Amino acid sequence: MSITWTGIPQVEPKAAHGYTGGVLLDVREPSEVNEVSIVGVRNVPMSEMNKHADDKTGAWLAQFQLKPEDGCSEKSPIFVTCKGGVRGQKMCELLASCGKTHVANISGGMMNWEKTMPADTFCKTETSKTICS
């Protein structure tokens, strides 16, 4: 099931993980990603994206590997996550304002992912040891 929040679909982690051809984008800061991250996710910190909030041309997407030549076609859905969902929602809105039509926010962010997804879908760092199943 998905709901929408200001026109942006909210999807459960299972839907995002099971979608072939989609791009997983994590907008948390590197220190947060170092603690726990989804296997195969692209990290683009929200602080970096905010620098481009006024540029609606989308030209800046190339530096974040969100162009077709990077495996992110116009029809590739982009599933965005953060810690709890708020920054992810903001990123989805920013991407949509640049013409990306297939964006969705992962409901509940990483907190929900950790609770609902199998351990082999994410890596967790515990006291200087990285654990990936």
mmCIF file with all atom_site columns, N, CA, C and O in Angstrom, residues 2-3 19 22 54 57 71 126:
data_model
loop_
_atom_site.group_PDB
_atom_site.id
_atom_site.type_symbol
_atom_site.label_atom_id
_atom_site.label_alt_id
_atom_site.label_comp_id
_atom_site.label_asym_id
_atom_site.label_entity_id
_atom_site.label_seq_id
_atom_site.pdbx_PDB_ins_code
_atom_site.Cartn_x
_atom_site.Cartn_y
_atom_site.Cartn_z
_atom_site.occupancy
_atom_site.B_iso_or_equiv
_atom_site.pdbx_formal_charge
_atom_site.auth_seq_id
_atom_site.auth_comp_id
_atom_site.auth_asym_id
_atom_site.auth_atom_id
_atom_site.pdbx_PDB_model_num
ATOM 1  N N  . SER A 1 2   ? 0.459  2.239  -0.727  1.00 0.00 ? 2   SER A N  1
ATOM 2  C CA . SER A 1 2   ? 1.188  3.501  -0.690  1.00 0.00 ? 2   SER A CA 1
ATOM 3  C C  . SER A 1 2   ? 0.189  4.636  -0.490  1.00 0.00 ? 2   SER A C  1
ATOM 4  O O  . SER A 1 2   ? -0.957 4.549  -0.897  1.00 0.00 ? 2   SER A O  1
ATOM 5  N N  . ILE A 1 3   ? 0.643  5.664  0.170   1.00 0.00 ? 3   ILE A N  1
ATOM 6  C CA . ILE A 1 3   ? -0.160 6.864  0.359   1.00 0.00 ? 3   ILE A CA 1
ATOM 7  C C  . ILE A 1 3   ? 0.618  8.016  -0.245  1.00 0.00 ? 3   ILE A C  1
ATOM 8  O O  . ILE A 1 3   ? 1.780  7.854  -0.601  1.00 0.00 ? 3   ILE A O  1
ATOM 9  N N  . TYR A 1 19  ? 11.726 -3.556 -6.176  1.00 0.00 ? 19  TYR A N  1
ATOM 10 C CA . TYR A 1 19  ? 11.486 -2.988 -7.495  1.00 0.00 ? 19  TYR A CA 1
ATOM 11 C C  . TYR A 1 19  ? 12.760 -3.063 -8.341  1.00 0.00 ? 19  TYR A C  1
ATOM 12 O O  . TYR A 1 19  ? 13.741 -2.401 -8.049  1.00 0.00 ? 19  TYR A O  1
ATOM 13 N N  . GLY A 1 22  ? 14.951 0.257  -10.060 1.00 0.00 ? 22  GLY A N  1
ATOM 14 C CA . GLY A 1 22  ? 14.814 1.492  -9.293  1.00 0.00 ? 22  GLY A CA 1
ATOM 15 C C  . GLY A 1 22  ? 16.142 1.912  -8.689  1.00 0.00 ? 22  GLY A C  1
ATOM 16 O O  . GLY A 1 22  ? 17.076 1.122  -8.576  1.00 0.00 ? 22  GLY A O  1
ATOM 17 N N  . ASP A 1 54  ? 17.477 26.074 -5.869  1.00 0.00 ? 54  ASP A N  1
ATOM 18 C CA . ASP A 1 54  ? 16.924 27.105 -6.750  1.00 0.00 ? 54  ASP A CA 1
ATOM 19 C C  . ASP A 1 54  ? 17.120 26.806 -8.232  1.00 0.00 ? 54  ASP A C  1
ATOM 20 O O  . ASP A 1 54  ? 16.550 27.484 -9.077  1.00 0.00 ? 54  ASP A O  1
ATOM 21 N N  . THR A 1 57  ? 16.603 23.489 -13.449 1.00 0.00 ? 57  THR A N  1
ATOM 22 C CA . THR A 1 57  ? 16.939 22.891 -14.737 1.00 0.00 ? 57  THR A CA 1
ATOM 23 C C  . THR A 1 57  ? 17.273 21.413 -14.595 1.00 0.00 ? 57  THR A C  1
ATOM 24 O O  . THR A 1 57  ? 17.154 20.654 -15.550 1.00 0.00 ? 57  THR A O  1
ATOM 25 N N  . GLY A 1 71  ? 22.646 5.043  -15.254 1.00 0.00 ? 71  GLY A N  1
ATOM 26 C CA . GLY A 1 71  ? 21.692 3.987  -14.961 1.00 0.00 ? 71  GLY A CA 1
ATOM 27 C C  . GLY A 1 71  ? 20.396 4.490  -14.365 1.00 0.00 ? 71  GLY A C  1
ATOM 28 O O  . GLY A 1 71  ? 19.590 3.726  -13.857 1.00 0.00 ? 71  GLY A O  1
ATOM 29 N N  . GLU A 1 126 ? 28.680 -1.327 14.451  1.00 0.00 ? 126 GLU A N  1
ATOM 30 C CA . GLU A 1 126 ? 28.571 -1.391 15.911  1.00 0.00 ? 126 GLU A CA 1
ATOM 31 C C  . GLU A 1 126 ? 29.988 -1.373 16.493  1.00 0.00 ? 126 GLU A C  1
ATOM 32 O O  . GLU A 1 126 ? 30.771 -2.272 16.234  1.00 0.00 ? 126 GLU A O  1
#
